[in-house]
Structure formats: C-alpha cells, structure tokens
Coordinates of C-alpha atoms in Angstrom, one line a residue:
Chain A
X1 CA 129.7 104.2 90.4
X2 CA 130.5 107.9 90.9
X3 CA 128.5 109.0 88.3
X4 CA 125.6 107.4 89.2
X5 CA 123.1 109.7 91.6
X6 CA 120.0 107.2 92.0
X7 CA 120.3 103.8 92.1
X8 CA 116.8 101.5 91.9
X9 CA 117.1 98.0 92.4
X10 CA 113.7 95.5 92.0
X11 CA 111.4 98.0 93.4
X12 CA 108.0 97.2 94.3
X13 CA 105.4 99.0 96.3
X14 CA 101.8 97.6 96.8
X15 CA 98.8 99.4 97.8
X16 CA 95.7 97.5 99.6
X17 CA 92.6 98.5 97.8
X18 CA 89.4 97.9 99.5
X19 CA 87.0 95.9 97.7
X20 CA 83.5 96.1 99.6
X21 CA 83.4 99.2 101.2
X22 CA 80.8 99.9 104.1
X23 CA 78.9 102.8 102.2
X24 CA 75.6 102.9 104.4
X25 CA 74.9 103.5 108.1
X26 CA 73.5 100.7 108.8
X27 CA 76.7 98.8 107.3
X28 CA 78.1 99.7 110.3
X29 CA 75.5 98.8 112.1
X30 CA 74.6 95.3 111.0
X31 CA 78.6 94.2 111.0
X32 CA 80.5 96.5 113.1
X33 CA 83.2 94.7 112.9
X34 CA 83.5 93.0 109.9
X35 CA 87.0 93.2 108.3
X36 CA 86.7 95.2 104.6
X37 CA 88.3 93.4 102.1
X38 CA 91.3 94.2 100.4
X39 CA 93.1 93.3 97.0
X40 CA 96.6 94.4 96.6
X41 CA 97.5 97.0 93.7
X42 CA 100.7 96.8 92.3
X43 CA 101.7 100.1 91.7
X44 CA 105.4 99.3 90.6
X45 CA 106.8 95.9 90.4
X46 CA 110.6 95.2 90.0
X47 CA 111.7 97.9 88.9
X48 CA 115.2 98.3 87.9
X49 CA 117.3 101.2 86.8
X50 CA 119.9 104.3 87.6
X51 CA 120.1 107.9 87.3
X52 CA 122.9 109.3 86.1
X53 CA 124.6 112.3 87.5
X54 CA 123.4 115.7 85.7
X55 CA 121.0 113.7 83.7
X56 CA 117.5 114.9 83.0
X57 CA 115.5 112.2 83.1
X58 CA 112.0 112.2 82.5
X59 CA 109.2 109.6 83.4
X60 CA 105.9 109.0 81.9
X61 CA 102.9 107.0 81.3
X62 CA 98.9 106.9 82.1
X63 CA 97.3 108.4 85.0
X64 CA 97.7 105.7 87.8
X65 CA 100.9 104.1 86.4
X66 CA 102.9 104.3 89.4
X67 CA 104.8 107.5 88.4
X68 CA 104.1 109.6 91.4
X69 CA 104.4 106.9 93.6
X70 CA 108.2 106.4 92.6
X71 CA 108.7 109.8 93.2
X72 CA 107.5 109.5 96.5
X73 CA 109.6 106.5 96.9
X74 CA 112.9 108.6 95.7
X75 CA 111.8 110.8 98.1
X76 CA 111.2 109.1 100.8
X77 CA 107.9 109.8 101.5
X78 CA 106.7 106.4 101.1
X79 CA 108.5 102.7 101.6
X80 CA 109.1 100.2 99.3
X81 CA 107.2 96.3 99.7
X82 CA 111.0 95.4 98.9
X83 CA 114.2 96.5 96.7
X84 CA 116.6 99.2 97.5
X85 CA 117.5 102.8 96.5
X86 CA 120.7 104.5 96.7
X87 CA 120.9 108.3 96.4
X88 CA 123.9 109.9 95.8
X89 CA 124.5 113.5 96.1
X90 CA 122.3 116.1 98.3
X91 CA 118.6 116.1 97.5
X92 CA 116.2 118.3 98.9
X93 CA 112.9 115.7 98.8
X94 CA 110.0 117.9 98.4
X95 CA 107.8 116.8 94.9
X96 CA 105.6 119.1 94.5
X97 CA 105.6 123.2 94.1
X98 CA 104.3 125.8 97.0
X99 CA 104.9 123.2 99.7
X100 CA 103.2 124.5 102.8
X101 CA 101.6 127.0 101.5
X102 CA 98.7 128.1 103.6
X103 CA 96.8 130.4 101.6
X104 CA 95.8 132.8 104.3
X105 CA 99.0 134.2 104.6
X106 CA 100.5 136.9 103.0
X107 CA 103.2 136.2 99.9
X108 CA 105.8 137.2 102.2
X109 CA 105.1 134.5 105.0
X110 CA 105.1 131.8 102.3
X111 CA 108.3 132.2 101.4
X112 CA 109.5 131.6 104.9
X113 CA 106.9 128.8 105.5
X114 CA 107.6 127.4 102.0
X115 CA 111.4 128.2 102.3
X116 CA 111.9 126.1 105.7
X117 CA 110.3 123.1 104.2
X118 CA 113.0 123.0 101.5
X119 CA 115.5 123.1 104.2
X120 CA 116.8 126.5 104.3
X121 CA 117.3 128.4 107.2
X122 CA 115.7 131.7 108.0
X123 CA 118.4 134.1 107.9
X124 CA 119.2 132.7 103.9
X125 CA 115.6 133.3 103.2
X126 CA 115.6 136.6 104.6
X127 CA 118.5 137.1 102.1
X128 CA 117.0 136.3 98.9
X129 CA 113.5 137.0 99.4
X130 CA 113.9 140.5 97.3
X131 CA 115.3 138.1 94.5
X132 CA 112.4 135.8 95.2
X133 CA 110.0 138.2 95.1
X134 CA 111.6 139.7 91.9
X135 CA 111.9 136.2 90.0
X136 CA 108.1 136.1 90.7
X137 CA 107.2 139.7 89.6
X138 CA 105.2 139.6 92.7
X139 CA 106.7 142.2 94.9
X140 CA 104.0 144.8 94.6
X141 CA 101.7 141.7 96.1
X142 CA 104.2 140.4 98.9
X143 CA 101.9 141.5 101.9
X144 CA 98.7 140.1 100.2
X145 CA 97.3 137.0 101.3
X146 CA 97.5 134.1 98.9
X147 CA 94.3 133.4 98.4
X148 CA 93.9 136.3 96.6
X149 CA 96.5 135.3 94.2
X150 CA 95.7 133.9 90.7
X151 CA 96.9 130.7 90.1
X152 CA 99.4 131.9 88.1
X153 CA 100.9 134.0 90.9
X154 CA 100.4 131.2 93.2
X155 CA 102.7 129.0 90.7
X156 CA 105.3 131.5 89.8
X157 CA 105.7 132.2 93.7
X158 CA 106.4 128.7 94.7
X159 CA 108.4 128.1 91.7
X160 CA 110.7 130.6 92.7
X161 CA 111.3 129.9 96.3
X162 CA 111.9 125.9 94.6
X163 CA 114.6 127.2 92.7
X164 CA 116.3 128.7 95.7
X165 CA 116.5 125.2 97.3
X166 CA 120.0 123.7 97.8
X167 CA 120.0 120.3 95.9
X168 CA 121.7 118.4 93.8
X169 CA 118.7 115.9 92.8
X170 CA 115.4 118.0 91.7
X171 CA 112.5 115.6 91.9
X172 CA 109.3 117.5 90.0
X173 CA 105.6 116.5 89.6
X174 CA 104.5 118.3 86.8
X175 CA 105.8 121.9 87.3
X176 CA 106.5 123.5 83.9
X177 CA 104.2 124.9 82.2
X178 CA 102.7 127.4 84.7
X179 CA 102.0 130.8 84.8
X180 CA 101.9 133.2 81.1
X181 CA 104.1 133.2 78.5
X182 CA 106.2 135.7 79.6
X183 CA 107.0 133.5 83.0
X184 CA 107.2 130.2 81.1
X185 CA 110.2 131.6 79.2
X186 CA 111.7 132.3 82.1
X187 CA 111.6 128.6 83.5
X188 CA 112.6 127.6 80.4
X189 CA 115.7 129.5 81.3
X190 CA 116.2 128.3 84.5
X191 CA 115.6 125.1 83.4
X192 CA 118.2 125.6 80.2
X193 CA 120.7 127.3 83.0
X194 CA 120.3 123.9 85.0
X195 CA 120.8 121.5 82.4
X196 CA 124.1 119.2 82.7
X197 CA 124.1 120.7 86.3
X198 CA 121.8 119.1 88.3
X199 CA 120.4 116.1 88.3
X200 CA 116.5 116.4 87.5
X201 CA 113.6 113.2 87.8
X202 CA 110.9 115.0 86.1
X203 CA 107.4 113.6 85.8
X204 CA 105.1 115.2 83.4
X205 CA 102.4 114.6 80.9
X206 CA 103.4 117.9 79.0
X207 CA 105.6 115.9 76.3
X208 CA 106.7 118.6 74.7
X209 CA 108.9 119.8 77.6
X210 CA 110.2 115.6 78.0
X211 CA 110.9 115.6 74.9
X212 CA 112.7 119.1 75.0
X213 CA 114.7 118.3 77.8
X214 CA 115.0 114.4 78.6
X215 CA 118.2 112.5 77.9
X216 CA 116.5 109.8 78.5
X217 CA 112.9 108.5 79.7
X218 CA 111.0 105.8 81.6
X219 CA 107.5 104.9 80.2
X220 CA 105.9 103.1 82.7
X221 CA 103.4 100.7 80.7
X222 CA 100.5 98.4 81.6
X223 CA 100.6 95.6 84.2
X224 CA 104.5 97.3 85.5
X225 CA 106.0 97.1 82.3
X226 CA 108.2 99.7 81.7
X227 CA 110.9 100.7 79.5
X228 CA 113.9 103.4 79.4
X229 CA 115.1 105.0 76.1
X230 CA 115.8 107.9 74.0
X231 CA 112.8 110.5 74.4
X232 CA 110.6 110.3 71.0
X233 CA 110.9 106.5 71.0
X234 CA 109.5 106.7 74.1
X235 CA 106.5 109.0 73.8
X236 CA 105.6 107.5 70.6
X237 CA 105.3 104.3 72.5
X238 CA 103.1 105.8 75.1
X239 CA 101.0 107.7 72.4
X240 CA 100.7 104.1 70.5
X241 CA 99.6 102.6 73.6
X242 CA 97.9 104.7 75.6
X243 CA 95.4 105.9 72.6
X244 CA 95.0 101.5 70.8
Chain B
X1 CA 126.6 128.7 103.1
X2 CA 126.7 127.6 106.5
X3 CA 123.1 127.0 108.0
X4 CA 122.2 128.0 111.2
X5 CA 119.9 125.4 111.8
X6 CA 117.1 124.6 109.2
X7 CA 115.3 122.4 111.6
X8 CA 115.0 124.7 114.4
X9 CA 114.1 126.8 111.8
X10 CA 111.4 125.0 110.7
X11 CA 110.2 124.0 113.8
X12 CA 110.0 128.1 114.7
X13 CA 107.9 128.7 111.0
X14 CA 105.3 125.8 112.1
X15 CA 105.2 127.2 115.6
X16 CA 104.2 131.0 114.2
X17 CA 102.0 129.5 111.8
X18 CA 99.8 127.5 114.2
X19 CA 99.6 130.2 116.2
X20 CA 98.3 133.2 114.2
X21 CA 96.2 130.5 111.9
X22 CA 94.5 129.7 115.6
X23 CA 93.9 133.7 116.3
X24 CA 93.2 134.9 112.9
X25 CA 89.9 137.0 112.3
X26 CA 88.9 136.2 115.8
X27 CA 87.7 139.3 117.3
X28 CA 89.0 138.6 121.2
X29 CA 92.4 136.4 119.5
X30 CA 94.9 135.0 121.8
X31 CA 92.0 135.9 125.1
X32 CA 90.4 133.1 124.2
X33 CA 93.4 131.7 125.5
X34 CA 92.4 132.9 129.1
X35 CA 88.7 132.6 128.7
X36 CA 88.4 128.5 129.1
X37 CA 90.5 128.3 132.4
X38 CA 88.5 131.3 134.1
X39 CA 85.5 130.3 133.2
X40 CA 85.9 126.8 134.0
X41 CA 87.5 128.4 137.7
X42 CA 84.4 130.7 137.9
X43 CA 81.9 127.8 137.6
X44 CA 83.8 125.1 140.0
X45 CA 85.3 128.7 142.4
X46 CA 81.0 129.1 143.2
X47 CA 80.3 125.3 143.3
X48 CA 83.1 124.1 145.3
X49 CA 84.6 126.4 147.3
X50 CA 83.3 125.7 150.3
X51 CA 84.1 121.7 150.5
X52 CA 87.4 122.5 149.4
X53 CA 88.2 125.0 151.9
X54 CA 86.7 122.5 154.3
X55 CA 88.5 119.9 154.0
X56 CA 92.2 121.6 153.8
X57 CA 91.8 124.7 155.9
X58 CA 92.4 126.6 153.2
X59 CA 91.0 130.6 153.1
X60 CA 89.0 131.3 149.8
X61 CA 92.0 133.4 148.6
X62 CA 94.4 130.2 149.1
X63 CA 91.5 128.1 147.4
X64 CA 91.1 130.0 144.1
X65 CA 94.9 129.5 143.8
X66 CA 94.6 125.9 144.6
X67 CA 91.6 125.6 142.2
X68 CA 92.9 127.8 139.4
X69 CA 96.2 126.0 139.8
X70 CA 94.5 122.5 139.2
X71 CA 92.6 123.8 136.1
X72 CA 96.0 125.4 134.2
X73 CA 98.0 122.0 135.1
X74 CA 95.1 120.2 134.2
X75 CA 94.4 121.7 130.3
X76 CA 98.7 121.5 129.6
X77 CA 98.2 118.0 129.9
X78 CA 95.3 118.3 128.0
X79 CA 96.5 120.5 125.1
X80 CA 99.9 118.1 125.0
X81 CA 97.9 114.7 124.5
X82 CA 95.6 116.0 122.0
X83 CA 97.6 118.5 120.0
X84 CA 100.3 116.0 120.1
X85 CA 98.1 112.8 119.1
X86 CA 96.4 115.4 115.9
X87 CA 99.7 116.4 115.2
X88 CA 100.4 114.4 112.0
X89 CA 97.3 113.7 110.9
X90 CA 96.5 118.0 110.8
X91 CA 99.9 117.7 108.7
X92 CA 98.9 115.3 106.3
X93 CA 99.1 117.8 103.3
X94 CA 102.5 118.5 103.8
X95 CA 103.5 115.1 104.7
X96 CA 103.2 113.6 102.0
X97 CA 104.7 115.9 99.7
X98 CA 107.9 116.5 101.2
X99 CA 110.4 114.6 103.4
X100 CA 111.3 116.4 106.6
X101 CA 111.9 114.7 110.1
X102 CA 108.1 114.5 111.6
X103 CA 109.6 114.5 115.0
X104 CA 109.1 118.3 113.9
X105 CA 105.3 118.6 113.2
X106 CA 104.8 117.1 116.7
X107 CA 106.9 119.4 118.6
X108 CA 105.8 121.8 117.1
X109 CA 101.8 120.8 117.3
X110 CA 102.3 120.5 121.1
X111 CA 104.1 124.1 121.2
X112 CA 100.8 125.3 121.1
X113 CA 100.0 124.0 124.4
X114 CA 103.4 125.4 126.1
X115 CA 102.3 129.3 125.0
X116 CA 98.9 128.5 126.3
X117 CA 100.4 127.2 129.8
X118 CA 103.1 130.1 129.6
X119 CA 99.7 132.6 129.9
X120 CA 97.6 130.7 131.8
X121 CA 100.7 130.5 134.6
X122 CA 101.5 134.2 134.8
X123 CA 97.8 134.8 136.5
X124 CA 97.9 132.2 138.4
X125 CA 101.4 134.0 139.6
X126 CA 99.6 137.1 139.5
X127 CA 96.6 136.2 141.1
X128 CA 98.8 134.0 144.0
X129 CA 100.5 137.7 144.5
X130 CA 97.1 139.6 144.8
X131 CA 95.6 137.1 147.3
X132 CA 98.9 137.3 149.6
X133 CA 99.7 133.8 148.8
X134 CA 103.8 133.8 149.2
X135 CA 105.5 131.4 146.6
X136 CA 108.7 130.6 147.8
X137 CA 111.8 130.0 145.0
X138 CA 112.6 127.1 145.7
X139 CA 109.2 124.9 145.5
X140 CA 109.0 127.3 142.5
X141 CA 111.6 125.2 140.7
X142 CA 110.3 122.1 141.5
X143 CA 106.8 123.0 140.1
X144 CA 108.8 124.1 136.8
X145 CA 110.9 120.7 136.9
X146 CA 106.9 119.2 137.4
X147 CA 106.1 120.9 134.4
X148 CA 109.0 119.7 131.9
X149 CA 108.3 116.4 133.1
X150 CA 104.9 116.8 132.3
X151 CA 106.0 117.8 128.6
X152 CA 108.7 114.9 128.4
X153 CA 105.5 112.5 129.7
X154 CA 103.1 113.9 126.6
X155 CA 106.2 114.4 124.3
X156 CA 106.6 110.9 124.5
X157 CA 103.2 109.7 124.7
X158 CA 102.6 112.1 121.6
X159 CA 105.3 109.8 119.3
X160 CA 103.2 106.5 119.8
X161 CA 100.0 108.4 119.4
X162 CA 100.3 110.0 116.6
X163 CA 101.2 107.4 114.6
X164 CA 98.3 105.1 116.1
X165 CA 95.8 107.7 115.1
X166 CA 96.8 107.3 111.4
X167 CA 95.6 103.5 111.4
X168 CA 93.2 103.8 114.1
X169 CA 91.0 107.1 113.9
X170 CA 88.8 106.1 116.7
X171 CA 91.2 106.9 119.3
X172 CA 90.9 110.3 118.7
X173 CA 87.2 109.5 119.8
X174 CA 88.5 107.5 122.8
X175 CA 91.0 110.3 124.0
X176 CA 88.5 112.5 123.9
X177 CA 86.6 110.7 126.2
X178 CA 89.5 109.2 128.5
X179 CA 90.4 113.4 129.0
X180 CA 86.7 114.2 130.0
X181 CA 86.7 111.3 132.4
X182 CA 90.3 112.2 133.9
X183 CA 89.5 115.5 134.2
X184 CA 86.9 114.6 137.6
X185 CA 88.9 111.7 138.0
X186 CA 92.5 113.5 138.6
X187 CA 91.2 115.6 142.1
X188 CA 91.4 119.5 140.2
X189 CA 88.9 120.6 142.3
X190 CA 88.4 119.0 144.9
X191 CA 91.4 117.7 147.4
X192 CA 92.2 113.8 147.3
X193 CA 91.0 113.4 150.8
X194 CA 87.6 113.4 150.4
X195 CA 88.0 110.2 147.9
X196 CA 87.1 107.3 149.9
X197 CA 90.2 104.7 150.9
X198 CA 89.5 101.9 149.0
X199 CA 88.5 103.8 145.6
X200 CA 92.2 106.3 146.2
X201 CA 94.3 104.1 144.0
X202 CA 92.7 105.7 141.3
X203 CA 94.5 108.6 142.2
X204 CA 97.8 107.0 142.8
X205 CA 97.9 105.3 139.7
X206 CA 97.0 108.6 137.4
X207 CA 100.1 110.4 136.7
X208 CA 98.2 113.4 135.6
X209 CA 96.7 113.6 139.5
X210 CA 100.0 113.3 141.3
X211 CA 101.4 116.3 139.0
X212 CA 98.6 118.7 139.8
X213 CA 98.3 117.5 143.6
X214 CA 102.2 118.3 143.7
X215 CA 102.5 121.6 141.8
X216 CA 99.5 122.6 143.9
X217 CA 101.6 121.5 147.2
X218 CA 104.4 123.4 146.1
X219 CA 102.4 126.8 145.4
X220 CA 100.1 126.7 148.3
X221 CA 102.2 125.4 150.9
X222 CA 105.8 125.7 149.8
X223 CA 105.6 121.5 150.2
X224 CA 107.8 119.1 148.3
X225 CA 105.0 116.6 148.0
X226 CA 105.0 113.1 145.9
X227 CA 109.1 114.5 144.7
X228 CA 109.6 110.5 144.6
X229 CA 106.9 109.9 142.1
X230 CA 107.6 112.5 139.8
X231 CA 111.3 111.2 139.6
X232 CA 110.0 107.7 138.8
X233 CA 107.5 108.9 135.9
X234 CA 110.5 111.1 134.8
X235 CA 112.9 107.7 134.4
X236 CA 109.2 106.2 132.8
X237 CA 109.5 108.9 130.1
X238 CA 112.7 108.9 129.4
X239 CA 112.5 105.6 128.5
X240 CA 109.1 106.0 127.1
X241 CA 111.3 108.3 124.9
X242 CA 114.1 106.6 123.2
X243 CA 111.4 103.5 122.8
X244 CA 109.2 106.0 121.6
X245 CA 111.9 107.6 118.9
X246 CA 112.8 104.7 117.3
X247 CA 108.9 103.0 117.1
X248 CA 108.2 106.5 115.1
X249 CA 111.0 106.7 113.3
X250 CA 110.4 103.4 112.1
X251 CA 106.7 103.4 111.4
X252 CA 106.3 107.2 110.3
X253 CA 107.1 106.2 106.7
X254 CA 105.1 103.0 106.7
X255 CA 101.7 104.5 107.8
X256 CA 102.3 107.4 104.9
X257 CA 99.9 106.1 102.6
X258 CA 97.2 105.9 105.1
X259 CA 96.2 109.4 105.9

C-alpha cells in the first residue's frame, strides 16, 4: 500500500435541502416555529477508489455533481455521512487559490496572510517573497492594495504563493487557466516541472488541461454514478452525457 | 526546513489583520479604542458619583478609579464573549476553503479584546497615579491573575459558543441582550451594597460581578477580596476547557456546511 497516497472507501456525504422555505415576513409571523422541511441531497454516494502516489488525477462532471464537495472531504473541510479516507504523505489542505486574501491590503501583506494559511511560517515567507513577487511579475505593485489588482494579478499572485506551499498532495479547484498567455505558459511549466512528483487531485472543467495532464480521471455521473479511466474515454463520456 | 512555528504564525497574521482592518481609513483609528470607556465613565462619573462615594467613603478621585475600573473590566468581558462567539462565523470564507486548526480564528478573534484591555488599563494606571491613588504590587498581581482567569472563563465559553452560533444565529441576538442586561446587573457603577439583601444573589451568582468587585478591591484598597471565588471559577474553566476542546474539536467539522 506504499504507493498509494489517498485512499476512499464507500464515501457518502448528504446535504439537507430545505423544501418550503419561509420567504415572507409574515411566514415568520403566522408559524414562528414551524420546523422547515428538509430532503436529503446526495452529493456522493459510495464512493470507492485510490490515488496513487505522483499521479495526476483529474475529476470531472456537471455543475453540482459532488466534485467540490469531495475535495472538501480530502481536505477535510467537511465530514463524511459514512466511509473512510486515508491520506498518505503531507498535504497542505487549502482548495482554492488566494486563500485569505483580504483585498484591502497591499500585495505584500497577502503573501504573509495567504502564506500562513498554507502553513508556512513567517521567517520562510519572508525568504521567498522576492521570488514570489518575481514568479508573479508583480513586484513593481507589492505595496498596492489588492483591490486595485486586475484579476489576472490577483490570480498569478495567489498562484504563486500556492506553489510555495510544502505538500506532497495538491488538491486544486479549477486553477489553470488564469492570467495571459505569457503567465499561463509559465504554469504550464510549473505544472510540467511537477508532474511524476507530487501527487495532484485536480478538479476542472477546462478539459483540455485534464486531458493534458490526467493519468487518469473520475467522471462523476448522474444519480452518484461515477466512473475512473483513461482521460479521453472519460471526457467523451461526460461530453455524451452531459450535452444528450 | 525547520519551522518555527506556523501556527503561532498564523495566529500573529490574523491578529495584525484584525487589527489594522478595524482602524483602517478611520480618521481618529485605534482612539476609538479609548473613546467608549471615557465616555461611558464621563456619563455614569456626573450621574453617580455622589451615591457611590456615599456609600463607600470613597473621595471623587478614589471614585473615578473605582468607576473607570468597573467600566475597563466590564467591556474585556464583553469584547471576549462576543468577539469570541463571532469568531468563526466572521471566518467563514476562509473556513471552508482551507483546513487549519479553528482553535486559531478564536484566539485570535478574542486577541482583539486583550489590546483593547491592554490600553484601556494603562489609564486607568495612569489616572490611579494622577489622583494619588497608591497601587500596591502585590494586589497588582492578583488583579492580573483576575484578568487571565477572566480570558481562560471567555476562552472557554468562546469554544461552545462559536460553534452554537453556526446552527443557532439568534444567540447572537440573545448575547447581545444578556451583555446589555449584565452590564447594570454586574454593580460597575454602583457598589453591591446598595442592592437590597434578598435580590444580592444576583450578584453572587454572576461571575462577571465578583471579577470587577475584586479587581476593584485590589486597586482601590490594596484588598484581596472574593480570592476564594475566583480560584473556584478558575477550576470551573479549566474544566470548562478541556470539555470545551474536545466538544469543538469534534463538532467544528460537522457544522462546516452550515455557515
């Protein structure tokens, strides 16, 4: 089992979804105390699979399939209803770019506040933050607040403090495909430099990167199907489904 | 690499964060952190001073101690339950994108509180100094043991509250309230004497009153009043603590995909 780094055994999470909501005043009013309703949603149901080591593995499906969710569940974020998860290896469990960002602050104080949040300390940041601020051709702009940053900026700021993170396990919510052309490249690179390296759980709708990349893929289907293979098997599946 | 200590380190980011996001733009910044005590003092100083005097023998320079010394226990308190109840749900954001021990966002939250109460307590000092009232060491270090079992009481308070407030948003509404009512009912500016005898064990059952009547004892008179109490609510907390660590711990993840 060494080369496994996540392990998922009959994983199911369940959301309660309210079904008559109290939308008026008087709602209130009239039934203070009247319990809402509540279906369950299966957002994933029995899932079963591992990760291996080094592998870059991609997961995909429709809006609302449960994929996010399961990287919050890797991640620890949220609890599974039932079923287990083993992680191997250090991961750093943040799933999203620019995490604590506050966008008053200058470029400069984001890369501590963001830095922190991925676990590093202070002094390390204080390090590399001229290589930060170099990877993100942004060092003309470090003492500007964030809000005045493009999006772009924004993106190719927090993608480069993520990089600097310490882990083994890289759990990403669609992240490539940000900034110009020029800075795309260069996360392509990255992302070549990594490959066979570090174990990365990548959820994305930009297929062309999946398909770049993955060794293999989960398509999360319809009523928690799902299915792992090879990538183009899998994304024409999802493109035969998700379009009929 | 070896790590100093990422949490402390991100415990110190969330700390300097809350703090200039508080102060930022405002034209007066971190006075603002004076201006609610003194006003407060100013208002209750001209209303009360003569039935508190009264009743304690106190001059008026002993009594805006005693008053101003009420008010600065009294908002610590204050600032600790509700900084420490928001404290999660003013993280969500960050919550639930990245996995990092939440013990953190409500230590730091309440932080907030401790600078505010590190200010507030220099004038007191300073104005106990210009009104000749003498502060003797050793009641000193009680009233600064007081205080950290004051933050061990709303530390550990904070760890059940926070999580409540996820599931249950009206108790922010309730708190609110309960603080507005405490505040008359926990003897700031007036002494506990002038409560009649058979409505006192409201006093003697609120913590919050005990702490300020005995950090005021302390200053003013060099007393070691209600010492016994204090240790008792101390042993409360500390229990109140570990019970307190492992309901959160346990629960923090489960209420995730309610805020």
């Amino acid at each position: 089992m060494d080369d496994i780094a996540i392990n998922i055994k009959n994983l199911s999470k369940s959301f309660k979804i309210p079904i008559s909501r109290k939308i008026h005043l008087r709602d209130y009013f009239s039934n203070p105390f009247e319990r809402t309703q509540y279906r369950h949603f299966n957002a994933i149901k029995d899932l079963n699979f591992s990760i291996k080591k080094n592998e870059f593995f991609s997961v995909i499906g429709r809006n609302g399939a449960g994929k996010s969710t399961l990287l919050k569940i890797i991640a620890g974020i949220y609890e599974p209803d039932k079923g287990s998860i083993e992680i191997n290896g250090k991961m750093v469990p943040f799933i999203e770019l620019g995490v604590g960002f506050n966008t008053e602050l200058s470029g400069r104080e984001n890369i501590f506040l963001n830095g922190v949040f991925l676990g590093l300390s202070r002094k390390e940041i204080g390090e590399s933050i001229d290589e930060i601020l170099d990877f993100a051709e942004l060092r003309d702009f470090a003492e500007v607040p964030v809000k005045n940053y493009s999006s772009g900026m924004q993106v190719r700021l927090a993608f480069s403090v993520a990089i600097k993170a310490r882990s083994e396990i890289l759990l990403l919510d669609e992240v490539l495909a940000v900034g110009d052309e020029s800075f795309q490249r260069k996360c392509f690179a990255y992302f070549d430099s990594i490959l066979g390296k570090k174990t990365i759980v990548y959820v994305s709708h930009d297929l062309k990167s999946v398909s770049r990349y993955s060794n293999r893929v989960l398509y999360l289907g319809e009523n928690n199907t799902y299915t792992i293979g090879e990538a183009d098997k899998m994304i024409e599946k999802y493109l035969n489904e998700a379009i009929h | 690499m070896v790590t100093l200590n990422p949490k402390f380190d991100l415990y110190y980011e969330l700390v300097k964060t809350n703090f200039k996001m508080k102060y930022r733009g405002s034209v007066l910044g971190f006075l603002w952190v004076l201006m609610k005590p003194f006003l407060m003092f100013c208002v209750l100083f001209i209303a009360f001073s003569g039935m508190g005097r009264q009743n304690n023998g106190l001059s008026s320079q002993q009594y805006a101690v005693y008053l101003l010394t009420g008010l600065v226990t009294f908002y610590y308190i204050n600032d600790g339950i509700l900084l420490g109840m928001n404290s999660l749900l003013d993280r969500a954001g960050v919550i639930l994108k990245v996995n990092f021990d939440r013990k953190i966002a409500v230590l730091s939250g309440m932080t907030l509180g401790l600078i505010n109460l590190l200010v507030n307590f220099s004038i007191v000092l300073l104005m106990a100094l210009v009104f000749g009232v003498h502060i003797q060491i050793i009641p000193f270090l009680y009233v600064i043991g007081i205080f950290l079992s004051i933050t061990l009481f709303t530390f550990s308070i904070s760890l059940f509250s926070s999580i409540l407030l996820i599931r249950f948003r009206d108790l922010s509404h309730i708190v609110d309230l309960g603080m507005q009512l405490l505040f008359y009912a926990s003897a700031v500016f007036y002494p506990i004497d002038i409560i009649p005898e058979k409505w006192r064990f409201v006093i003697y059952y609120n913590p919050f009153a005990i702490f300020i009547d005995a950090i005021r004892q302390a200053l003013v008179w060099g007393n070691f009043e209600h010492y016994k109490y204090v240790i008792l609510v101390t042993c409360f907390s500390l229990i109140m603590l570990v019970i307190g660590i492992k309901v959160f711990d346990k629960n923090v993840k489960k209420i995730a995909e309610y805020f």
